[in-house]
Coordinates of N, CA and C in Angstrom, one line a residue:
M20 N 2.9 1.4 -19.5 CA 2.7 2.5 -18.6 C 4.0 3.0 -18.3
E21 N 4.2 4.3 -18.3 CA 5.4 5.0 -17.9 C 5.3 5.3 -16.4
L22 N 6.4 5.2 -15.8 CA 6.4 5.5 -14.3 C 6.3 7.0 -14.0
T23 N 6.7 7.8 -14.9 CA 6.6 9.2 -14.6 C 5.1 9.8 -14.7
E24 N 4.2 8.9 -15.0 CA 2.8 9.3 -14.9 C 2.3 9.5 -13.5
H25 N 2.9 8.8 -12.6 CA 2.5 8.9 -11.2 C 3.4 10.0 -10.6
R26 N 2.8 10.6 -9.5 CA 3.3 11.5 -8.6 C 3.5 10.8 -7.2
Y27 N 4.6 10.7 -6.7 CA 5.0 10.0 -5.5 C 5.2 10.9 -4.3
R28 N 4.6 10.5 -3.2 CA 4.7 11.2 -2.0 C 5.9 10.6 -1.1
M29 N 6.8 11.3 -0.7 CA 8.0 10.8 0.0 C 8.1 11.5 1.4
L30 N 8.6 10.8 2.3 CA 8.9 11.3 3.7 C 10.3 11.0 4.0
I31 N 11.2 12.1 4.2 CA 12.5 11.9 4.5 C 12.7 12.2 6.0
V32 N 13.3 11.1 6.7 CA 13.3 11.2 8.2 C 14.8 11.2 8.5
S33 N 15.3 12.3 9.0 CA 16.7 12.5 9.3 C 17.0 13.5 10.4
S34 N 17.7 13.3 11.4 CA 18.1 14.3 12.4 C 19.1 15.3 11.8
D35 N 19.7 14.9 10.7 CA 20.7 15.8 10.0 C 20.0 16.5 8.9
D36 N 19.8 17.8 9.0 CA 19.2 18.7 8.1 C 19.8 18.5 6.7
R37 N 21.2 18.5 6.6 CA 21.8 18.5 5.4 C 21.6 17.2 4.6
F38 N 21.3 16.0 5.2 CA 20.9 14.9 4.4 C 19.6 15.1 3.8
S39 N 18.7 15.6 4.6 CA 17.3 15.9 4.0 C 17.3 16.9 2.9
K40 N 18.1 17.9 3.1 CA 18.3 18.9 1.9 C 18.9 18.2 0.7
D41 N 19.9 17.4 0.9 CA 20.6 16.8 -0.3 C 19.7 15.9 -0.9
V42 N 18.9 15.1 -0.3 CA 18.0 14.1 -0.9 C 16.8 14.9 -1.6
S43 N 16.4 16.0 -0.9 CA 15.3 16.8 -1.5 C 15.7 17.4 -2.9
T44 N 17.0 17.9 -2.8 CA 17.6 18.6 -4.0 C 17.6 17.6 -5.1
L45 N 18.1 16.3 -4.8 CA 18.3 15.3 -5.8 C 16.9 14.8 -6.4
L46 N 15.9 15.0 -5.7 CA 14.5 14.5 -6.2 C 13.6 15.6 -6.6
Q47 N 14.2 16.8 -7.0 CA 13.4 17.9 -7.4 C 12.7 17.5 -8.7
G48 N 11.6 18.1 -8.9 CA 10.8 17.8 -10.2 C 9.4 17.6 -9.8
D49 N 8.6 17.3 -10.8 CA 7.2 17.1 -10.6 C 6.8 15.6 -10.1
Q50 N 7.8 14.7 -10.2 CA 7.5 13.4 -9.8 C 7.4 13.1 -8.3
F51 N 8.0 14.0 -7.5 CA 8.1 13.6 -6.0 C 7.6 14.8 -5.3
Q52 N 6.7 14.6 -4.3 CA 6.4 15.6 -3.3 C 7.0 15.1 -2.0
Q53 N 7.7 16.0 -1.3 CA 8.5 15.6 -0.2 C 8.1 16.3 1.0
D54 N 8.1 15.5 2.2 CA 8.0 16.1 3.5 C 9.2 15.6 4.3
C55 N 9.6 16.4 5.3 CA 10.7 16.0 6.0 C 10.3 15.9 7.5
S56 N 11.1 15.1 8.2 CA 10.8 14.8 9.6 C 12.2 14.7 10.3
R57 N 12.3 15.1 11.6 CA 13.6 15.0 12.2 C 13.6 13.9 13.3
S58 N 12.5 13.2 13.5 CA 12.5 12.2 14.5 C 11.6 11.1 14.1
A59 N 11.6 9.9 14.8 CA 10.7 8.8 14.4 C 9.3 9.1 14.9
S60 N 9.2 9.8 16.1 CA 7.9 10.1 16.6 C 7.2 11.1 15.8
D61 N 7.9 12.0 15.3 CA 7.2 13.1 14.3 C 6.9 12.3 13.0
A62 N 7.8 11.4 12.5 CA 7.5 10.6 11.3 C 6.2 9.8 11.5
R63 N 6.1 9.1 12.7 CA 4.9 8.3 12.9 C 3.6 9.2 12.9
C64 N 3.6 10.4 13.4 CA 2.5 11.3 13.3 C 2.2 11.7 11.8
K65 N 3.2 11.9 11.1 CA 2.9 12.2 9.7 C 2.4 11.1 9.0
L66 N 2.8 9.9 9.3 CA 2.4 8.7 8.6 C 0.9 8.4 9.0
L67 N 0.5 8.8 10.2 CA -1.0 8.8 10.6 C -1.8 9.7 9.7
E68 N -1.3 10.8 9.5 CA -2.1 11.9 8.7 C -2.0 11.9 7.3
N69 N -1.0 11.2 6.7 CA -0.8 11.2 5.2 C -0.4 9.8 4.8
Q70 N -0.7 9.5 3.5 CA -0.3 8.2 2.9 C 1.0 8.6 2.0
Y71 N 2.1 7.9 2.3 CA 3.3 8.1 1.7 C 3.7 6.9 0.8
D72 N 4.3 7.1 -0.4 CA 4.7 6.0 -1.2 C 6.1 5.5 -0.7
F73 N 6.8 6.4 -0.2 CA 8.3 6.1 0.1 C 8.6 6.8 1.4
V74 N 9.4 6.1 2.3 CA 10.0 6.7 3.5 C 11.5 6.4 3.5
I75 N 12.2 7.4 3.6 CA 13.8 7.2 3.5 C 14.2 7.7 5.0
V76 N 14.9 6.7 5.7 CA 15.4 7.1 7.0 C 16.9 7.1 7.1
N77 N 17.4 8.2 7.6 CA 18.9 8.4 7.8 C 19.1 8.0 9.2
A78 N 19.7 6.8 9.5 CA 19.9 6.3 10.9 C 21.3 6.8 11.3
P79 N 21.3 7.1 12.7 CA 20.3 7.0 13.7 C 19.5 8.2 13.8
L80 N 18.4 8.0 14.4 CA 17.5 9.3 14.6 C 17.6 9.7 16.0
R81 N 17.1 10.8 16.3 CA 17.2 11.4 17.7 C 16.5 10.5 18.8
D82 N 15.4 10.0 18.5 CA 14.6 9.3 19.6 C 14.6 7.8 19.4
E83 N 15.2 7.2 18.3 CA 15.4 5.7 18.1 C 16.3 5.6 16.9
F84 N 16.8 4.5 16.7 CA 17.7 4.2 15.6 C 17.1 4.4 14.2
G85 N 15.9 3.9 14.1 CA 15.1 4.1 12.8 C 14.7 2.7 12.2
S86 N 15.4 1.6 12.6 CA 15.1 0.2 12.0 C 13.6 -0.1 12.3
R87 N 13.2 0.1 13.7 CA 11.8 -0.3 14.1 C 10.8 0.6 13.3
L88 N 11.0 1.8 13.1 CA 10.2 2.7 12.2 C 10.0 2.1 10.8
C89 N 11.1 1.6 10.2 CA 11.1 1.1 8.8 C 10.3 -0.3 8.8
I90 N 10.5 -1.1 9.9 CA 9.8 -2.3 9.9 C 8.2 -2.1 10.0
D91 N 7.9 -1.2 10.9 CA 6.5 -0.8 11.2 C 5.9 -0.3 9.9
I92 N 6.7 0.5 9.1 CA 6.1 1.1 7.9 C 5.9 -0.1 6.9
S93 N 6.8 -1.0 6.8 CA 6.7 -2.1 5.7 C 5.6 -3.0 6.1
R94 N 5.2 -3.2 7.4 CA 4.2 -4.2 7.8 C 2.8 -3.7 7.6
N95 N 2.6 -2.3 7.7 CA 1.2 -1.8 7.9 C 0.7 -1.2 6.6
N96 N 1.4 -1.0 5.5 CA 0.8 -0.5 4.4 C 1.6 -0.7 3.2
G97 N 1.4 -0.1 2.1 CA 2.1 -0.2 0.8 C 3.3 0.7 0.6
T98 N 3.7 1.3 1.7 CA 4.8 2.2 1.7 C 6.1 1.5 1.6
I99 N 7.0 1.9 0.8 CA 8.3 1.4 0.6 C 9.2 2.1 1.5
A100 N 9.9 1.4 2.4 CA 10.9 2.0 3.3 C 12.4 1.8 2.9
A101 N 13.2 2.7 3.2 CA 14.6 2.6 3.0 C 15.4 3.1 4.3
I102 N 16.4 2.5 4.6 CA 17.2 3.1 5.7 C 18.7 3.2 5.3
F103 N 19.2 4.3 5.6 CA 20.7 4.5 5.4 C 21.5 4.2 6.6
A104 N 22.4 3.2 6.7 CA 23.1 2.8 7.8 C 24.5 2.9 7.6
A105 N 25.3 3.3 8.6 CA 26.7 3.4 8.6 C 27.4 2.0 8.2
N106 N 28.5 2.1 7.6 CA 29.2 0.9 7.2 C 29.4 -0.2 8.4
D107 N 29.7 0.4 9.6 CA 30.0 -0.5 10.8 C 28.6 -1.2 11.3
T108 N 27.4 -0.7 10.9 CA 26.1 -1.2 11.4 C 25.3 -1.9 10.3
Y109 N 25.9 -1.7 9.1 CA 25.1 -2.1 7.8 C 24.6 -3.6 8.0
D110 N 25.6 -4.5 8.2 CA 25.3 -5.9 8.2 C 24.2 -6.3 9.3
E111 N 24.3 -5.7 10.4 CA 23.4 -6.0 11.5 C 22.0 -5.5 11.1
I112 N 22.0 -4.2 10.6 CA 20.7 -3.6 10.3 C 20.1 -4.4 9.1
Y113 N 20.9 -4.8 8.1 CA 20.4 -5.5 6.9 C 19.7 -6.8 7.4
A114 N 20.4 -7.6 8.3 CA 19.8 -8.8 8.7 C 18.5 -8.6 9.4
K115 N 18.3 -7.5 10.2 CA 17.1 -7.2 10.9 C 16.0 -6.8 10.1
V116 N 16.2 -6.0 9.1 CA 15.1 -5.3 8.4 C 14.9 -5.7 7.0
S117 N 15.8 -6.4 6.4 CA 15.6 -6.8 5.0 C 14.6 -7.9 4.8
V118 N 14.3 -8.7 5.8 CA 13.3 -9.7 5.8 C 11.9 -9.2 5.8
H119 N 11.8 -7.8 6.1 CA 10.6 -7.2 6.2 C 10.3 -6.3 4.9
G120 N 11.3 -6.4 4.0 CA 11.2 -5.8 2.7 C 11.7 -4.3 2.8
V121 N 12.5 -4.0 3.7 CA 13.1 -2.6 3.8 C 14.4 -2.6 3.1
F122 N 14.6 -1.6 2.3 CA 15.8 -1.3 1.5 C 16.9 -0.8 2.5
V123 N 18.1 -1.4 2.5 CA 19.2 -0.9 3.3 C 20.3 -0.4 2.5
L124 N 20.8 0.8 2.7 CA 21.9 1.4 1.9 C 23.0 1.9 2.7
H125 N 24.3 1.7 2.3 CA 25.4 2.2 3.0 C 25.5 3.7 3.0
K126 N 26.0 4.2 4.1 CA 26.4 5.6 4.2 C 27.8 5.6 4.8
P127 N 28.6 6.5 4.4 CA 28.3 7.6 3.4 C 28.0 7.0 2.1
T128 N 27.2 7.9 1.4 CA 26.7 7.5 0.0 C 27.0 8.5 -1.0
S129 N 26.5 8.3 -2.2 CA 26.7 9.2 -3.3 C 25.4 9.5 -3.8
K130 N 25.3 10.7 -4.6 CA 24.0 11.0 -5.3 C 23.7 9.9 -6.3
T131 N 24.6 9.3 -6.9 CA 24.2 8.2 -7.9 C 23.6 7.1 -7.2
L132 N 24.1 6.6 -6.0 CA 23.5 5.5 -5.3 C 22.1 5.8 -4.7
V133 N 22.0 7.1 -4.4 CA 20.6 7.5 -3.8 C 19.6 7.5 -5.1
S134 N 20.1 8.0 -6.1 CA 19.2 8.0 -7.3 C 18.9 6.6 -7.9
Q135 N 19.8 5.7 -7.8 CA 19.6 4.3 -8.2 C 18.6 3.7 -7.2
A136 N 18.7 3.9 -5.9 CA 17.9 3.4 -4.9 C 16.5 3.8 -5.0
V137 N 16.3 5.1 -5.3 CA 15.0 5.6 -5.5 C 14.3 5.0 -6.8
S138 N 15.1 4.8 -7.8 CA 14.6 4.1 -9.0 C 14.1 2.8 -8.7
L139 N 14.9 2.0 -7.9 CA 14.4 0.7 -7.5 C 13.2 0.7 -6.6
M140 N 13.2 1.7 -5.7 CA 12.0 1.9 -4.9 C 10.8 2.2 -5.7
V141 N 10.9 3.0 -6.7 CA 9.8 3.3 -7.6 C 9.3 2.1 -8.3
C142 N 10.2 1.2 -8.7 CA 9.8 -0.1 -9.3 C 9.1 -1.0 -8.4
A143 N 9.5 -1.0 -7.2 CA 9.0 -1.9 -6.1 C 7.5 -1.3 -5.8
R144 N 7.4 0.0 -5.8 CA 6.0 0.7 -5.5 C 5.0 0.3 -6.6
E145 N 5.5 0.4 -7.9 CA 4.6 0.1 -8.9 C 4.2 -1.4 -8.9
R146 N 5.1 -2.2 -8.5 CA 4.7 -3.6 -8.5 C 3.7 -3.8 -7.3
L147 N 3.9 -3.1 -6.2 CA 3.0 -3.3 -5.1 C 1.6 -2.7 -5.6
R148 N 1.6 -1.6 -6.3 CA 0.4 -1.0 -6.8 C -0.5 -1.9 -7.6
S149 N 0.3 -2.7 -8.5 CA -0.5 -3.7 -9.4 C -1.0 -4.8 -8.5
L150 N -0.3 -5.2 -7.5 CA -0.7 -6.3 -6.6 C -1.9 -5.8 -5.8
E151 N -1.8 -4.5 -5.4 CA -3.0 -4.0 -4.6 C -4.3 -4.0 -5.4
K152 N -4.1 -3.6 -6.7 CA -5.2 -3.7 -7.6 C -5.9 -5.0 -7.8
K153 N -5.0 -6.0 -8.0 CA -5.5 -7.4 -8.2 C -6.1 -7.8 -6.9
V154 N -5.6 -7.5 -5.7 CA -6.3 -8.0 -4.4 C -7.6 -7.3 -4.3
G155 N -7.7 -6.0 -4.6 CA -8.9 -5.3 -4.6 C -10.0 -6.0 -5.6
N156 N -9.6 -6.3 -6.7 CA -10.5 -7.0 -7.7 C -11.0 -8.3 -7.1
T157 N -10.1 -9.1 -6.6 CA -10.4 -10.4 -6.0 C -11.4 -10.2 -4.8
E158 N -11.1 -9.2 -3.9 CA -12.0 -9.0 -2.9 C -13.4 -8.6 -3.3
S159 N -13.5 -7.8 -4.3 CA -14.8 -7.4 -4.8 C -15.5 -8.6 -5.4
K160 N -14.8 -9.5 -6.1 CA -15.5 -10.7 -6.7 C -15.9 -11.6 -5.6
L161 N -15.2 -11.8 -4.5 CA -15.6 -12.6 -3.4 C -16.7 -12.0 -2.7
D162 N -16.8 -10.7 -2.5 CA -17.9 -10.0 -2.0 C -19.1 -10.2 -2.8
E163 N -19.0 -10.2 -4.0 CA -20.2 -10.4 -5.0 C -20.7 -11.9 -4.8
I164 N -19.9 -12.8 -4.7 CA -20.1 -14.2 -4.5 C -20.9 -14.4 -3.2
R165 N -20.5 -13.8 -2.1 CA -21.1 -13.9 -0.8 C -22.5 -13.4 -0.8
I166 N -22.8 -12.2 -1.5 CA -24.0 -11.6 -1.7 C -25.0 -12.4 -2.4
V167 N -24.5 -12.9 -3.6 CA -25.3 -13.7 -4.4 C -25.7 -15.1 -3.7
N168 N -24.8 -15.5 -3.0 CA -25.0 -16.8 -2.1 C -26.1 -16.6 -1.1
K169 N -25.9 -15.4 -0.4 CA -26.9 -15.1 0.7 C -28.3 -14.9 0.0
A170 N -28.4 -14.2 -1.1 CA -29.7 -14.1 -1.7 C -30.2 -15.4 -2.2
K171 N -29.4 -16.4 -2.7 CA -29.9 -17.6 -3.0 C -30.4 -18.4 -1.8
W172 N -29.7 -18.4 -0.7 CA -30.2 -19.1 0.5 C -31.5 -18.5 1.0
L173 N -31.7 -17.1 0.8 CA -32.9 -16.6 1.3 C -34.0 -17.0 0.4
L174 N -33.9 -17.1 -0.9 CA -34.8 -17.6 -1.9 C -35.1 -19.0 -1.6
I175 N -34.2 -19.8 -1.3 CA -34.4 -21.2 -1.0 C -35.3 -21.4 0.3
D176 N -34.9 -20.6 1.3 CA -35.6 -20.6 2.6 C -37.1 -20.0 2.4
Q177 N -37.2 -18.8 1.8 CA -38.4 -18.1 1.8 C -39.4 -18.5 0.7
E178 N -38.8 -18.9 -0.4 CA -39.7 -19.2 -1.5 C -39.7 -20.7 -2.0
G179 N -38.9 -21.6 -1.2 CA -38.8 -22.9 -1.5 C -38.2 -23.3 -2.8
L180 N -37.3 -22.4 -3.4 CA -36.6 -22.7 -4.7 C -35.5 -23.6 -4.5
S181 N -35.2 -24.5 -5.4 CA -33.9 -25.2 -5.4 C -32.7 -24.3 -5.7
E182 N -31.5 -24.7 -5.3 CA -30.3 -23.8 -5.6 C -30.1 -23.3 -6.9
A183 N -30.4 -24.3 -7.9 CA -30.2 -23.9 -9.2 C -31.3 -22.9 -9.6
D184 N -32.5 -23.2 -9.3 CA -33.6 -22.2 -9.6 C -33.5 -20.9 -8.9
A185 N -32.9 -20.8 -7.7 CA -32.6 -19.6 -7.1 C -31.5 -18.8 -7.9
H186 N -30.5 -19.5 -8.3 CA -29.5 -18.9 -9.1 C -30.0 -18.3 -10.4
K187 N -30.8 -19.1 -11.1 CA -31.4 -18.6 -12.3 C -32.3 -17.5 -12.1
Y188 N -33.1 -17.4 -10.9 CA -33.9 -16.3 -10.6 C -33.1 -15.0 -10.5
I189 N -32.0 -15.0 -9.8 CA -31.2 -13.9 -9.5 C -30.6 -13.4 -11.0
E190 N -30.2 -14.3 -11.8 CA -29.7 -13.9 -13.1 C -30.7 -13.3 -13.9
K191 N -31.9 -13.9 -14.0 CA -33.0 -13.4 -14.7 C -33.4 -12.0 -14.2
S192 N -33.5 -11.8 -12.9 CA -33.9 -10.6 -12.3 C -32.9 -9.5 -12.7
A193 N -31.6 -9.8 -12.7 CA -30.6 -8.9 -13.1 C -30.7 -8.5 -14.6
M194 N -31.0 -9.5 -15.5 CA -31.1 -9.2 -16.9 C -32.3 -8.5 -17.1
D195 N -33.5 -8.8 -16.5 CA -34.7 -8.2 -16.8 C -34.7 -6.7 -16.4
S196 N -33.9 -6.5 -15.3 CA -33.9 -5.0 -14.8 C -32.7 -4.2 -15.4
G197 N -31.8 -4.9 -16.1 CA -30.6 -4.3 -16.6 C -29.6 -3.7 -15.5
I198 N -29.5 -4.7 -14.5 CA -28.6 -4.4 -13.4 C -27.6 -5.6 -13.3
T199 N -26.6 -5.4 -12.4 CA -25.7 -6.5 -12.2 C -26.3 -7.5 -11.3
K200 N -25.7 -8.7 -11.4 CA -26.2 -9.8 -10.4 C -26.1 -9.4 -9.0
R201 N -24.9 -8.7 -8.7 CA -24.8 -8.2 -7.3 C -25.9 -7.4 -6.8
L202 N -26.3 -6.4 -7.6 CA -27.3 -5.5 -7.3 C -28.7 -6.3 -7.2
A203 N -29.0 -7.2 -8.1 CA -30.1 -8.0 -8.0 C -30.2 -8.8 -6.7
A204 N -29.1 -9.4 -6.4 CA -29.0 -10.2 -5.1 C -29.2 -9.3 -3.9
Q205 N -28.6 -8.1 -4.0 CA -28.8 -7.3 -2.8 C -30.3 -6.7 -2.6
L206 N -31.0 -6.6 -3.7 CA -32.4 -6.2 -3.7 C -33.1 -7.3 -3.0
I207 N -32.9 -8.6 -3.4 CA -33.5 -9.7 -2.8 C -33.2 -9.8 -1.3
I208 N -32.0 -9.6 -0.9 CA -31.6 -9.6 0.5 C -32.4 -8.5 1.3
D209 N -32.5 -7.3 0.6 CA -33.1 -6.2 1.3 C -34.6 -6.5 1.5
K210 N -35.3 -7.2 0.5 CA -36.6 -7.6 0.5 C -36.9 -8.5 1.8
Y211 N -36.1 -9.5 1.9 CA -36.3 -10.5 3.0 C -35.8 -10.2 4.4
L212 N -34.9 -9.3 4.4 CA -34.2 -8.9 5.8 C -34.6 -7.7 6.3

């Protein structure tokens, strides 16, 4: 799968309009849709309204430094966060936020470094996307097991079947009706509850 198949949504948070403009110019094209914010509070509002793949913070911001914003972003969803920190604060910020999965970059910076950082963030986002898909599939399978087990216990309780017979009954109902085991189990649940 090529990474360019995806369109990524990015939020650039900076009190310095020139930084936002430079990053936006660097990321022009069909791959990135960008929004800009000038403060952490405005960024938090935008994060509530929209799902972003990436958030880039140019610290410090007007209303907070920006590290707390990045930590909150990394904890709460699949958004990849990066913070640009001045050389004199880099080590302190790195120690604070890197354990939360936040990318930390030196500033002043170059277009090459920003481009490389975004490429790494794209790789990390794709890795997260594949993990999110696996988690979703696992949750779906666990949900199916719960529904089938609930139907089995209802058949055991209401019809006096053994667990093995209840399981066979659900499988046969699904096969005879041409539906999934999950749907057959749900119909049994609906019948008795």
